[in-house]
Amino acid sequence: MNQTINNTGKLSEHALLAHKPFLRRLNVLDWLFALAVAVTAVFAQFHVGHHMDIYEVVILWFCAASAVLLGWFFKPLRWFTVVSVLLAYGAVQLYGGDIARADRFLLKYFLSSQSAIMWQCATVFLALFCYIAGAFTANRRQTATNTLLGIGTALTWVSALAGFTGLLVRWHESYLLRPDAGHIPVSNLYEVFILFLVITALMYLYYESKFAVQKLGGFVLSFMAAVVVFVLWYSLSREAHAIQPLIPALQSWWMKIHVPANFIGYGAFCISAMLGIAELLAIRSENAGKKSWLPDSQTIEEVMYKAIAVGFLFFTIATILGALWAADAWGRYWSWDPKETWAFIVWLNYAVWLHMRLVAGWRGKVLAWWAIIGLFITAFAFIGVNMFLSGLHSYGTL
């Protein structure tokens, strides 16, 4: 027994000694990726620097550093970043500074912002079908994965790539339409929903890779498909896809950092809600003594916890940034405007959720139901307030 313990101890010690610092684990491709991002940032600063003030230059380099770190942390993001930037740059070259060239074949059907976003919407539905069919097939054959689930993963990557490329191209198109009023595409509900779809897809793909939970793709993609339906309705009925000039309230560099941080939080909270549904189904099968086609409930809850923890962090950052923006725009950090009040309710909801799990030790159904209910609280804070309440944030109405 002592020998076993000693051997185990030696193995553990050797494993710790073999553990390299983060920077030493990076390979040549990681450094080449970092170099490519840095060169791109330099090119952007000198090529369009006349459109940027000092704050926007700082944001540019912060985004470049973030892209490098994320690419090092989640390796597939390296090719995602490079390909999306190359596609967007290709679209810029095809435009050649003239928005009238949007009727050219590649722009019209693939690389204009609206075309890319439509490809994003289409691939969400295709990915959803593959995830559902793949999960059904895997359940029948008692396998962890299969070709259909792999195709679902690939299509989810394609949807995120198309959406992100579309946003980058839309940014350029705003300057082609109004050289003195171009802006980052996070200024209205249509644009932020596209951003939301991109962020949600990328976050889910990370958790899918880390925890090997491909069978949960159908739950997350179902919610994304519902968002796509809303985006299509909003685009057709309100022509929301048309690029509009910024209203005065949004003509601030704070918007460029506040909105993306907010939607990382929203994306994580929505993923957690769909995982809550999956956990309830898994618990039901486990209690009935049946073999579930889903991962075990503890694994699902661990993924849900990770998503909420990340979402809470970024939502907290977004709330602080929002307060700073309010102080800059209105002269006060907090005014209990309906949007601010409901943002605080969302923050408090997930703060208590994390406290109950980490400190009180809650597990199982209660937290799953709580995450699901949290989606409705978050949805009302994001859309419901704009629809039914008025305040300083009324510019986000439907």
mmCIF file of C-alpha atoms in Angstrom:
data_model
loop_
_atom_site.group_PDB
_atom_site.id
_atom_site.type_symbol
_atom_site.label_atom_id
_atom_site.label_comp_id
_atom_site.label_asym_id
_atom_site.label_seq_id
_atom_site.Cartn_x
_atom_site.Cartn_y
_atom_site.Cartn_z
ATOM 1 C CA MET A 1 0.000 0.000 0.000
ATOM 2 C CA ASN A 2 2.804 2.403 0.962
ATOM 3 C CA GLN A 3 4.588 1.518 -2.265
ATOM 4 C CA THR A 4 1.453 2.382 -4.200
ATOM 5 C CA ILE A 5 1.178 5.664 -2.380
ATOM 6 C CA ASN A 6 4.823 6.405 -2.970
ATOM 7 C CA ASN A 7 4.567 5.517 -6.625
ATOM 8 C CA THR A 8 1.467 7.651 -6.973
ATOM 9 C CA GLY A 9 3.214 10.477 -5.195
ATOM 10 C CA LYS A 10 6.199 10.240 -7.503
ATOM 11 C CA LEU A 11 3.993 10.224 -10.560
ATOM 12 C CA SER A 12 2.135 13.275 -9.310
ATOM 13 C CA GLU A 13 5.405 15.032 -8.528
ATOM 14 C CA HIS A 14 6.801 14.198 -11.955
ATOM 15 C CA ALA A 15 3.602 15.457 -13.567
ATOM 16 C CA LEU A 16 3.920 18.752 -11.704
ATOM 17 C CA LEU A 17 7.569 19.079 -12.692
ATOM 18 C CA ALA A 18 6.646 18.424 -16.324
ATOM 19 C CA HIS A 19 4.001 21.155 -16.255
ATOM 20 C CA LYS A 20 5.422 24.044 -18.266
ATOM 21 C CA PRO A 21 4.561 27.718 -17.764
ATOM 22 C CA PHE A 22 1.953 29.041 -20.167
ATOM 23 C CA LEU A 23 4.372 30.920 -22.430
ATOM 24 C CA ARG A 24 6.660 27.893 -22.753
ATOM 25 C CA ARG A 25 3.720 25.803 -23.964
ATOM 26 C CA LEU A 26 3.255 28.053 -26.987
ATOM 27 C CA ASN A 27 4.460 26.730 -30.323
ATOM 28 C CA VAL A 28 5.640 28.358 -33.546
ATOM 29 C CA LEU A 29 2.081 28.643 -34.904
ATOM 30 C CA ASP A 30 1.017 30.524 -31.771
ATOM 31 C CA TRP A 31 3.778 33.107 -32.228
ATOM 32 C CA LEU A 32 3.119 33.404 -35.955
ATOM 33 C CA PHE A 33 -0.544 34.049 -35.138
ATOM 34 C CA ALA A 34 0.456 36.777 -32.661
ATOM 35 C CA LEU A 35 2.724 38.330 -35.284
ATOM 36 C CA ALA A 36 -0.066 38.260 -37.882
ATOM 37 C CA VAL A 37 -2.469 39.996 -35.485
ATOM 38 C CA ALA A 38 0.126 42.647 -34.625
ATOM 39 C CA VAL A 39 0.868 43.322 -38.314
ATOM 40 C CA THR A 40 -2.869 43.586 -39.011
ATOM 41 C CA ALA A 41 -3.304 46.061 -36.138
ATOM 42 C CA VAL A 42 -0.402 48.190 -37.423
ATOM 43 C CA PHE A 43 -1.868 48.132 -40.927
ATOM 44 C CA ALA A 44 -5.306 49.140 -39.596
ATOM 45 C CA GLN A 45 -3.867 51.994 -37.551
ATOM 46 C CA PHE A 46 -1.904 53.486 -40.444
ATOM 47 C CA HIS A 47 -4.481 52.713 -43.144
ATOM 48 C CA VAL A 48 -7.574 54.073 -41.373
ATOM 49 C CA GLY A 49 -5.912 55.957 -38.530
ATOM 50 C CA HIS A 50 -7.360 59.241 -39.751
ATOM 51 C CA HIS A 51 -10.780 57.922 -38.648
ATOM 52 C CA MET A 52 -9.605 57.055 -35.120
ATOM 53 C CA ASP A 53 -8.968 59.189 -32.061
ATOM 54 C CA ILE A 54 -6.605 58.191 -29.240
ATOM 55 C CA TYR A 55 -9.300 56.181 -27.453
ATOM 56 C CA GLU A 56 -10.054 54.154 -30.568
ATOM 57 C CA VAL A 57 -6.350 53.441 -31.104
ATOM 58 C CA VAL A 58 -6.192 52.102 -27.541
ATOM 59 C CA ILE A 59 -9.279 49.969 -28.215
ATOM 60 C CA LEU A 60 -7.698 48.665 -31.441
ATOM 61 C CA TRP A 61 -4.599 47.436 -29.623
ATOM 62 C CA PHE A 62 -6.610 46.098 -26.716
ATOM 63 C CA CYS A 63 -8.678 44.067 -29.198
ATOM 64 C CA ALA A 64 -5.492 42.852 -30.904
ATOM 65 C CA ALA A 65 -4.021 41.716 -27.579
ATOM 66 C CA SER A 66 -7.333 40.050 -26.662
ATOM 67 C CA ALA A 67 -7.422 38.241 -30.008
ATOM 68 C CA VAL A 68 -3.911 36.901 -29.434
ATOM 69 C CA LEU A 69 -4.661 35.708 -25.911
ATOM 70 C CA LEU A 70 -7.937 34.091 -26.961
ATOM 71 C CA GLY A 71 -6.189 32.408 -29.891
ATOM 72 C CA TRP A 72 -3.564 31.035 -27.532
ATOM 73 C CA PHE A 73 -6.195 29.916 -25.032
ATOM 74 C CA PHE A 74 -8.601 28.298 -27.542
ATOM 75 C CA LYS A 75 -6.524 27.215 -30.527
ATOM 76 C CA PRO A 76 -9.319 27.067 -33.147
ATOM 77 C CA LEU A 77 -9.810 30.810 -32.698
ATOM 78 C CA ARG A 78 -6.483 31.327 -34.479
ATOM 79 C CA TRP A 79 -7.779 30.221 -37.857
ATOM 80 C CA PHE A 80 -11.185 31.770 -37.118
ATOM 81 C CA THR A 81 -9.615 35.193 -36.585
ATOM 82 C CA VAL A 82 -7.297 34.965 -39.581
ATOM 83 C CA VAL A 83 -9.960 33.698 -42.009
ATOM 84 C CA SER A 84 -12.597 36.236 -40.927
ATOM 85 C CA VAL A 85 -10.158 39.141 -41.292
ATOM 86 C CA LEU A 86 -9.001 37.896 -44.715
ATOM 87 C CA LEU A 87 -12.591 37.518 -45.914
ATOM 88 C CA ALA A 88 -13.491 40.986 -44.657
ATOM 89 C CA TYR A 89 -10.393 42.471 -46.278
ATOM 90 C CA GLY A 90 -11.328 40.720 -49.523
ATOM 91 C CA ALA A 91 -14.731 42.364 -49.360
ATOM 92 C CA VAL A 92 -13.116 45.761 -48.755
ATOM 93 C CA GLN A 93 -10.953 45.264 -51.832
ATOM 94 C CA LEU A 94 -13.955 44.235 -53.934
ATOM 95 C CA TYR A 95 -15.808 47.384 -52.892
ATOM 96 C CA GLY A 96 -12.831 49.509 -53.879
ATOM 97 C CA GLY A 97 -14.272 52.469 -51.998
ATOM 98 C CA ASP A 98 -17.576 52.420 -53.910
ATOM 99 C CA ILE A 99 -20.746 51.070 -52.295
ATOM 100 C CA ALA A 100 -22.339 50.808 -55.765
ATOM 101 C CA ARG A 101 -20.148 47.771 -56.427
ATOM 102 C CA ALA A 102 -22.282 45.740 -53.987
ATOM 103 C CA ASP A 103 -24.004 44.146 -57.005
ATOM 104 C CA ARG A 104 -20.843 42.277 -57.990
ATOM 105 C CA PHE A 105 -21.236 38.501 -57.782
ATOM 106 C CA LEU A 106 -18.982 37.750 -54.787
ATOM 107 C CA LEU A 107 -20.277 40.706 -52.804
ATOM 108 C CA LYS A 108 -23.917 40.185 -53.709
ATOM 109 C CA TYR A 109 -24.033 36.491 -52.805
ATOM 110 C CA PHE A 110 -21.228 35.947 -50.292
ATOM 111 C CA LEU A 111 -19.194 38.824 -48.878
ATOM 112 C CA SER A 112 -21.404 41.880 -48.456
ATOM 113 C CA SER A 113 -22.499 42.245 -44.864
ATOM 114 C CA GLN A 114 -26.091 41.241 -45.516
ATOM 115 C CA SER A 115 -25.096 38.230 -47.641
ATOM 116 C CA ALA A 116 -22.674 36.977 -44.987
ATOM 117 C CA ILE A 117 -25.288 37.438 -42.268
ATOM 118 C CA MET A 118 -27.848 35.494 -44.293
ATOM 119 C CA TRP A 119 -25.314 32.665 -44.618
ATOM 120 C CA GLN A 120 -24.928 32.833 -40.856
ATOM 121 C CA CYS A 121 -28.691 32.463 -40.395
ATOM 122 C CA ALA A 122 -28.936 29.561 -42.853
ATOM 123 C CA THR A 123 -26.067 27.605 -41.289
ATOM 124 C CA VAL A 124 -27.600 27.939 -37.812
ATOM 125 C CA PHE A 125 -30.615 25.953 -39.012
ATOM 126 C CA LEU A 126 -28.414 23.423 -40.822
ATOM 127 C CA ALA A 127 -26.265 22.975 -37.714
ATOM 128 C CA LEU A 128 -29.377 22.526 -35.567
ATOM 129 C CA PHE A 129 -30.643 19.761 -37.878
ATOM 130 C CA CYS A 130 -27.284 17.976 -37.781
ATOM 131 C CA TYR A 131 -27.027 18.204 -34.000
ATOM 132 C CA ILE A 132 -30.527 16.797 -33.491
ATOM 133 C CA ALA A 133 -30.131 14.045 -36.094
ATOM 134 C CA GLY A 134 -26.645 13.269 -34.808
ATOM 135 C CA ALA A 135 -27.803 13.010 -31.189
ATOM 136 C CA PHE A 136 -30.661 10.701 -32.240
ATOM 137 C CA THR A 137 -28.256 8.495 -34.222
ATOM 138 C CA ALA A 138 -25.685 8.448 -31.426
ATOM 139 C CA ASN A 139 -28.379 7.382 -28.970
ATOM 140 C CA ARG A 140 -29.514 4.513 -31.175
ATOM 141 C CA ARG A 141 -25.960 3.274 -31.763
ATOM 142 C CA GLN A 142 -24.795 4.022 -28.211
ATOM 143 C CA THR A 143 -21.854 6.153 -29.348
ATOM 144 C CA ALA A 144 -20.500 9.422 -27.978
ATOM 145 C CA THR A 145 -20.217 11.129 -31.352
ATOM 146 C CA ASN A 146 -20.716 10.558 -35.075
ATOM 147 C CA THR A 147 -20.351 12.234 -38.446
ATOM 148 C CA LEU A 148 -23.585 14.218 -38.150
ATOM 149 C CA LEU A 149 -22.539 15.711 -34.815
ATOM 150 C CA GLY A 150 -19.175 16.592 -36.350
ATOM 151 C CA ILE A 151 -20.926 18.308 -39.252
ATOM 152 C CA GLY A 152 -23.068 20.203 -36.733
ATOM 153 C CA THR A 153 -19.895 21.458 -35.046
ATOM 154 C CA ALA A 154 -18.382 22.490 -38.393
ATOM 155 C CA LEU A 155 -21.549 24.328 -39.438
ATOM 156 C CA THR A 156 -21.639 26.176 -36.119
ATOM 157 C CA TRP A 157 -18.099 27.373 -36.824
ATOM 158 C CA VAL A 158 -19.195 28.462 -40.313
ATOM 159 C CA SER A 159 -22.155 30.374 -38.870
ATOM 160 C CA ALA A 160 -19.915 32.237 -36.408
ATOM 161 C CA LEU A 161 -17.385 32.949 -39.160
ATOM 162 C CA ALA A 162 -20.048 34.283 -41.529
ATOM 163 C CA GLY A 163 -21.611 36.454 -38.827
ATOM 164 C CA PHE A 164 -18.324 37.937 -37.646
ATOM 165 C CA THR A 165 -17.200 38.584 -41.222
ATOM 166 C CA GLY A 166 -20.552 40.240 -41.909
ATOM 167 C CA LEU A 167 -20.101 42.578 -38.952
ATOM 168 C CA LEU A 168 -16.594 43.548 -40.055
ATOM 169 C CA VAL A 169 -17.793 44.259 -43.603
ATOM 170 C CA ARG A 170 -20.818 46.177 -42.281
ATOM 171 C CA TRP A 171 -18.405 48.388 -40.342
ATOM 172 C CA HIS A 172 -16.644 49.255 -43.618
ATOM 173 C CA GLU A 173 -19.946 49.740 -45.450
ATOM 174 C CA SER A 174 -21.041 52.311 -42.871
ATOM 175 C CA TYR A 175 -18.037 54.458 -43.875
ATOM 176 C CA LEU A 176 -18.754 53.960 -47.575
ATOM 177 C CA LEU A 177 -22.317 55.182 -47.053
ATOM 178 C CA ARG A 178 -21.413 58.032 -44.715
ATOM 179 C CA PRO A 179 -17.674 58.810 -44.640
ATOM 180 C CA ASP A 180 -18.146 61.196 -41.722
ATOM 181 C CA ALA A 181 -20.551 58.953 -39.769
ATOM 182 C CA GLY A 182 -19.189 55.414 -40.020
ATOM 183 C CA HIS A 183 -19.412 53.385 -36.827
ATOM 184 C CA ILE A 184 -18.825 49.984 -35.273
ATOM 185 C CA PRO A 185 -21.920 47.788 -35.901
ATOM 186 C CA VAL A 186 -23.231 47.438 -32.358
ATOM 187 C CA SER A 187 -25.623 50.397 -32.388
ATOM 188 C CA ASN A 188 -29.070 48.804 -32.793
ATOM 189 C CA LEU A 189 -30.950 45.598 -32.005
ATOM 190 C CA TYR A 190 -30.292 44.054 -35.415
ATOM 191 C CA GLU A 191 -26.530 44.458 -35.139
ATOM 192 C CA VAL A 192 -26.252 43.349 -31.531
ATOM 193 C CA PHE A 193 -28.336 40.239 -32.200
ATOM 194 C CA ILE A 194 -25.859 39.256 -34.929
ATOM 195 C CA LEU A 195 -23.045 39.856 -32.450
ATOM 196 C CA PHE A 196 -24.980 37.808 -29.886
ATOM 197 C CA LEU A 197 -25.235 34.869 -32.315
ATOM 198 C CA VAL A 198 -21.491 34.996 -32.979
ATOM 199 C CA ILE A 199 -20.552 35.155 -29.300
ATOM 200 C CA THR A 200 -22.997 32.420 -28.288
ATOM 201 C CA ALA A 201 -21.738 30.094 -31.019
ATOM 202 C CA LEU A 202 -18.079 30.613 -30.100
ATOM 203 C CA MET A 203 -18.684 30.158 -26.385
ATOM 204 C CA TYR A 204 -20.663 26.976 -26.956
ATOM 205 C CA LEU A 205 -17.961 25.614 -29.297
ATOM 206 C CA TYR A 206 -15.357 26.175 -26.585
ATOM 207 C CA TYR A 207 -17.389 24.296 -23.966
ATOM 208 C CA GLU A 208 -18.216 21.567 -26.462
ATOM 209 C CA SER A 209 -14.522 21.056 -27.138
ATOM 210 C CA LYS A 210 -13.426 21.230 -23.497
ATOM 211 C CA PHE A 211 -16.115 18.945 -22.043
ATOM 212 C CA ALA A 212 -16.889 16.737 -25.100
ATOM 213 C CA VAL A 213 -20.620 17.500 -24.984
ATOM 214 C CA GLN A 214 -21.605 17.536 -28.664
ATOM 215 C CA LYS A 215 -25.027 16.109 -27.801
ATOM 216 C CA LEU A 216 -25.896 19.409 -26.110
ATOM 217 C CA GLY A 217 -25.545 21.293 -29.390
ATOM 218 C CA GLY A 218 -29.221 20.848 -30.228
ATOM 219 C CA PHE A 219 -30.249 22.742 -27.086
ATOM 220 C CA VAL A 220 -27.998 25.760 -27.692
ATOM 221 C CA LEU A 221 -28.649 25.861 -31.438
ATOM 222 C CA SER A 222 -32.421 25.696 -30.816
ATOM 223 C CA PHE A 223 -32.215 28.974 -28.952
ATOM 224 C CA MET A 224 -29.947 30.451 -31.611
ATOM 225 C CA ALA A 225 -32.467 29.391 -34.282
ATOM 226 C CA ALA A 226 -35.197 31.235 -32.371
ATOM 227 C CA VAL A 227 -33.003 34.345 -32.351
ATOM 228 C CA VAL A 228 -32.441 33.949 -36.113
ATOM 229 C CA VAL A 229 -36.211 33.857 -36.657
ATOM 230 C CA PHE A 230 -36.493 37.121 -34.732
ATOM 231 C CA VAL A 231 -33.610 38.671 -36.721
ATOM 232 C CA LEU A 232 -35.241 37.724 -40.023
ATOM 233 C CA TRP A 233 -38.610 39.082 -38.904
ATOM 234 C CA TYR A 234 -37.015 42.258 -37.591
ATOM 235 C CA SER A 235 -35.095 42.723 -40.823
ATOM 236 C CA LEU A 236 -38.077 42.147 -43.121
ATOM 237 C CA SER A 237 -40.736 44.008 -41.151
ATOM 238 C CA ARG A 238 -38.661 46.969 -39.953
ATOM 239 C CA GLU A 239 -35.844 46.980 -42.538
ATOM 240 C CA ALA A 240 -33.490 46.892 -39.586
ATOM 241 C CA HIS A 241 -30.638 45.640 -41.766
ATOM 242 C CA ALA A 242 -30.320 49.111 -43.336
ATOM 243 C CA ILE A 243 -27.295 50.985 -42.001
ATOM 244 C CA GLN A 244 -28.398 54.102 -40.162
ATOM 245 C CA PRO A 245 -26.329 56.977 -38.726
ATOM 246 C CA LEU A 246 -25.689 56.938 -35.008
ATOM 247 C CA ILE A 247 -27.999 58.936 -32.809
ATOM 248 C CA PRO A 248 -26.167 61.463 -30.553
ATOM 249 C CA ALA A 249 -26.550 59.300 -27.429
ATOM 250 C CA LEU A 250 -24.487 56.522 -29.043
ATOM 251 C CA GLN A 251 -21.743 58.684 -30.525
ATOM 252 C CA SER A 252 -19.235 57.631 -27.903
ATOM 253 C CA TRP A 253 -16.204 55.374 -27.810
ATOM 254 C CA TRP A 254 -17.678 53.829 -24.633
ATOM 255 C CA MET A 255 -20.170 52.002 -26.843
ATOM 256 C CA LYS A 256 -17.330 50.061 -28.503
ATOM 257 C CA ILE A 257 -16.393 48.325 -25.240
ATOM 258 C CA HIS A 258 -19.619 48.388 -23.228
ATOM 259 C CA VAL A 259 -21.815 46.564 -25.756
ATOM 260 C CA PRO A 260 -19.475 43.622 -26.606
ATOM 261 C CA ALA A 261 -18.811 42.979 -22.909
ATOM 262 C CA ASN A 262 -22.552 43.025 -22.258
ATOM 263 C CA PHE A 263 -23.237 40.468 -24.957
ATOM 264 C CA ILE A 264 -20.589 38.054 -23.773
ATOM 265 C CA GLY A 265 -22.619 38.024 -20.571
ATOM 266 C CA TYR A 266 -25.935 37.640 -22.392
ATOM 267 C CA GLY A 267 -24.557 34.812 -24.549
ATOM 268 C CA ALA A 268 -23.254 32.924 -21.525
ATOM 269 C CA PHE A 269 -26.522 33.322 -19.612
ATOM 270 C CA CYS A 270 -28.547 32.021 -22.559
ATOM 271 C CA ILE A 271 -26.249 29.009 -22.953
ATOM 272 C CA SER A 272 -26.660 28.257 -19.252
ATOM 273 C CA ALA A 273 -30.459 28.334 -19.562
ATOM 274 C CA MET A 274 -30.462 25.809 -22.392
ATOM 275 C CA LEU A 275 -28.058 23.630 -20.427
ATOM 276 C CA GLY A 276 -30.465 23.900 -17.505
ATOM 277 C CA ILE A 277 -33.148 22.262 -19.669
ATOM 278 C CA ALA A 278 -30.678 19.542 -20.667
ATOM 279 C CA GLU A 279 -29.753 18.947 -17.018
ATOM 280 C CA LEU A 280 -33.385 18.533 -15.993
ATOM 281 C CA LEU A 281 -33.850 15.903 -18.707
ATOM 282 C CA ALA A 282 -30.663 14.113 -17.641
ATOM 283 C CA ILE A 283 -31.726 14.138 -13.970
ATOM 284 C CA ARG A 284 -35.130 12.762 -14.922
ATOM 285 C CA SER A 285 -33.543 9.832 -16.761
ATOM 286 C CA GLU A 286 -31.094 9.175 -13.930
ATOM 287 C CA ASN A 287 -33.854 9.168 -11.312
ATOM 288 C CA ALA A 288 -35.876 6.738 -13.438
ATOM 289 C CA GLY A 289 -32.886 4.424 -13.718
ATOM 290 C CA LYS A 290 -32.758 4.831 -17.496
ATOM 291 C CA LYS A 291 -29.659 5.334 -19.601
ATOM 292 C CA SER A 292 -29.803 8.926 -20.807
ATOM 293 C CA TRP A 293 -28.745 9.924 -24.315
ATOM 294 C CA LEU A 294 -27.351 13.094 -22.757
ATOM 295 C CA PRO A 295 -24.103 13.526 -20.805
ATOM 296 C CA ASP A 296 -24.527 12.935 -17.065
ATOM 297 C CA SER A 297 -26.213 15.722 -15.111
ATOM 298 C CA GLN A 298 -23.066 16.601 -13.154
ATOM 299 C CA THR A 299 -21.120 17.267 -16.347
ATOM 300 C CA ILE A 300 -23.936 19.426 -17.713
ATOM 301 C CA GLU A 301 -24.114 21.380 -14.469
ATOM 302 C CA GLU A 302 -20.353 21.935 -14.504
ATOM 303 C CA VAL A 303 -20.577 23.419 -18.008
ATOM 304 C CA MET A 304 -23.549 25.531 -16.879
ATOM 305 C CA TYR A 305 -21.570 26.795 -13.896
ATOM 306 C CA LYS A 306 -18.584 27.716 -16.084
ATOM 307 C CA ALA A 307 -20.855 29.599 -18.489
ATOM 308 C CA ILE A 308 -22.551 31.578 -15.712
ATOM 309 C CA ALA A 309 -19.216 32.394 -14.062
ATOM 310 C CA VAL A 310 -17.812 33.798 -17.323
ATOM 311 C CA GLY A 311 -21.068 35.595 -18.109
ATOM 312 C CA PHE A 312 -21.212 37.128 -14.641
ATOM 313 C CA LEU A 313 -17.640 38.404 -14.934
ATOM 314 C CA PHE A 314 -18.248 40.131 -18.260
ATOM 315 C CA PHE A 315 -21.688 41.415 -17.271
ATOM 316 C CA THR A 316 -20.084 42.987 -14.190
ATOM 317 C CA ILE A 317 -17.431 44.626 -16.380
ATOM 318 C CA ALA A 318 -20.143 45.829 -18.793
ATOM 319 C CA THR A 319 -22.175 47.303 -15.924
ATOM 320 C CA ILE A 320 -19.152 49.209 -14.626
ATOM 321 C CA LEU A 321 -18.381 50.460 -18.134
ATOM 322 C CA GLY A 322 -22.020 51.486 -18.507
ATOM 323 C CA ALA A 323 -21.822 53.505 -15.297
ATOM 324 C CA LEU A 324 -18.679 55.260 -16.535
ATOM 325 C CA TRP A 325 -20.401 55.977 -19.853
ATOM 326 C CA ALA A 326 -23.410 57.390 -17.994
ATOM 327 C CA ALA A 327 -21.151 59.668 -15.965
ATOM 328 C CA ASP A 328 -19.508 60.883 -19.155
ATOM 329 C CA ALA A 329 -22.810 61.399 -21.005
ATOM 330 C CA TRP A 330 -25.251 62.456 -18.286
ATOM 331 C CA GLY A 331 -23.026 63.574 -15.403
ATOM 332 C CA ARG A 332 -23.980 60.776 -12.999
ATOM 333 C CA TYR A 333 -22.951 57.136 -12.651
ATOM 334 C CA TRP A 334 -26.341 55.702 -11.768
ATOM 335 C CA SER A 335 -29.872 57.054 -12.020
ATOM 336 C CA TRP A 336 -32.092 53.968 -11.497
ATOM 337 C CA ASP A 337 -33.293 54.263 -15.066
ATOM 338 C CA PRO A 338 -35.442 51.157 -15.937
ATOM 339 C CA LYS A 339 -32.593 49.675 -18.001
ATOM 340 C CA GLU A 340 -30.106 50.226 -15.203
ATOM 341 C CA THR A 341 -32.507 48.829 -12.611
ATOM 342 C CA TRP A 342 -33.099 45.635 -14.584
ATOM 343 C CA ALA A 343 -29.382 45.286 -15.314
ATOM 344 C CA PHE A 344 -28.839 45.321 -11.555
ATOM 345 C CA ILE A 345 -31.589 42.682 -11.127
ATOM 346 C CA VAL A 346 -29.838 40.459 -13.699
ATOM 347 C CA TRP A 347 -26.497 40.953 -11.973
ATOM 348 C CA LEU A 348 -28.005 40.199 -8.551
ATOM 349 C CA ASN A 349 -29.767 37.082 -9.863
ATOM 350 C CA TYR A 350 -26.554 35.459 -11.089
ATOM 351 C CA ALA A 351 -24.524 36.709 -8.120
ATOM 352 C CA VAL A 352 -26.894 34.836 -5.803
ATOM 353 C CA TRP A 353 -26.838 31.773 -8.127
ATOM 354 C CA LEU A 354 -23.052 31.622 -7.885
ATOM 355 C CA HIS A 355 -23.151 32.190 -4.128
ATOM 356 C CA MET A 356 -25.605 29.336 -3.620
ATOM 357 C CA ARG A 357 -23.494 26.946 -5.659
ATOM 358 C CA LEU A 358 -20.073 27.907 -4.338
ATOM 359 C CA VAL A 359 -20.857 28.748 -0.716
ATOM 360 C CA ALA A 360 -24.128 26.996 0.141
ATOM 361 C CA GLY A 361 -23.280 23.950 -1.978
ATOM 362 C CA TRP A 362 -26.555 23.789 -3.892
ATOM 363 C CA ARG A 363 -26.708 21.361 -6.809
ATOM 364 C CA GLY A 364 -29.200 19.754 -9.167
ATOM 365 C CA LYS A 365 -32.728 20.762 -10.115
ATOM 366 C CA VAL A 366 -32.900 24.011 -8.176
ATOM 367 C CA LEU A 367 -29.929 25.532 -9.973
ATOM 368 C CA ALA A 368 -31.125 24.207 -13.330
ATOM 369 C CA TRP A 369 -34.559 25.796 -12.905
ATOM 370 C CA TRP A 370 -32.901 28.969 -11.624
ATOM 371 C CA ALA A 371 -30.753 29.213 -14.774
ATOM 372 C CA ILE A 372 -33.844 28.754 -16.957
ATOM 373 C CA ILE A 373 -35.792 31.436 -15.098
ATOM 374 C CA GLY A 374 -32.703 33.642 -15.332
ATOM 375 C CA LEU A 375 -33.101 33.616 -19.115
ATOM 376 C CA PHE A 376 -36.509 35.300 -18.821
ATOM 377 C CA ILE A 377 -35.109 37.890 -16.417
ATOM 378 C CA THR A 378 -32.233 38.584 -18.809
ATOM 379 C CA ALA A 379 -34.548 38.716 -21.834
ATOM 380 C CA PHE A 380 -36.807 41.260 -20.142
ATOM 381 C CA ALA A 381 -33.799 43.381 -19.154
ATOM 382 C CA PHE A 382 -32.570 43.344 -22.743
ATOM 383 C CA ILE A 383 -35.787 43.554 -24.807
ATOM 384 C CA GLY A 384 -38.744 43.868 -22.435
ATOM 385 C CA VAL A 385 -37.542 47.126 -20.924
ATOM 386 C CA ASN A 386 -37.190 48.606 -24.415
ATOM 387 C CA MET A 387 -40.704 47.452 -25.361
ATOM 388 C CA PHE A 388 -42.706 48.289 -22.242
ATOM 389 C CA LEU A 389 -40.760 50.887 -20.263
ATOM 390 C CA SER A 390 -39.285 54.245 -21.153
ATOM 391 C CA GLY A 391 -36.205 55.972 -19.891
ATOM 392 C CA LEU A 392 -32.793 57.243 -20.840
ATOM 393 C CA HIS A 393 -32.163 54.052 -22.834
ATOM 394 C CA SER A 394 -35.334 54.336 -24.930
ATOM 395 C CA TYR A 395 -33.230 54.608 -28.114
ATOM 396 C CA GLY A 396 -33.070 50.792 -28.113
ATOM 397 C CA THR A 397 -36.787 50.302 -28.756
ATOM 398 C CA LEU A 398 -38.192 47.784 -31.211
#
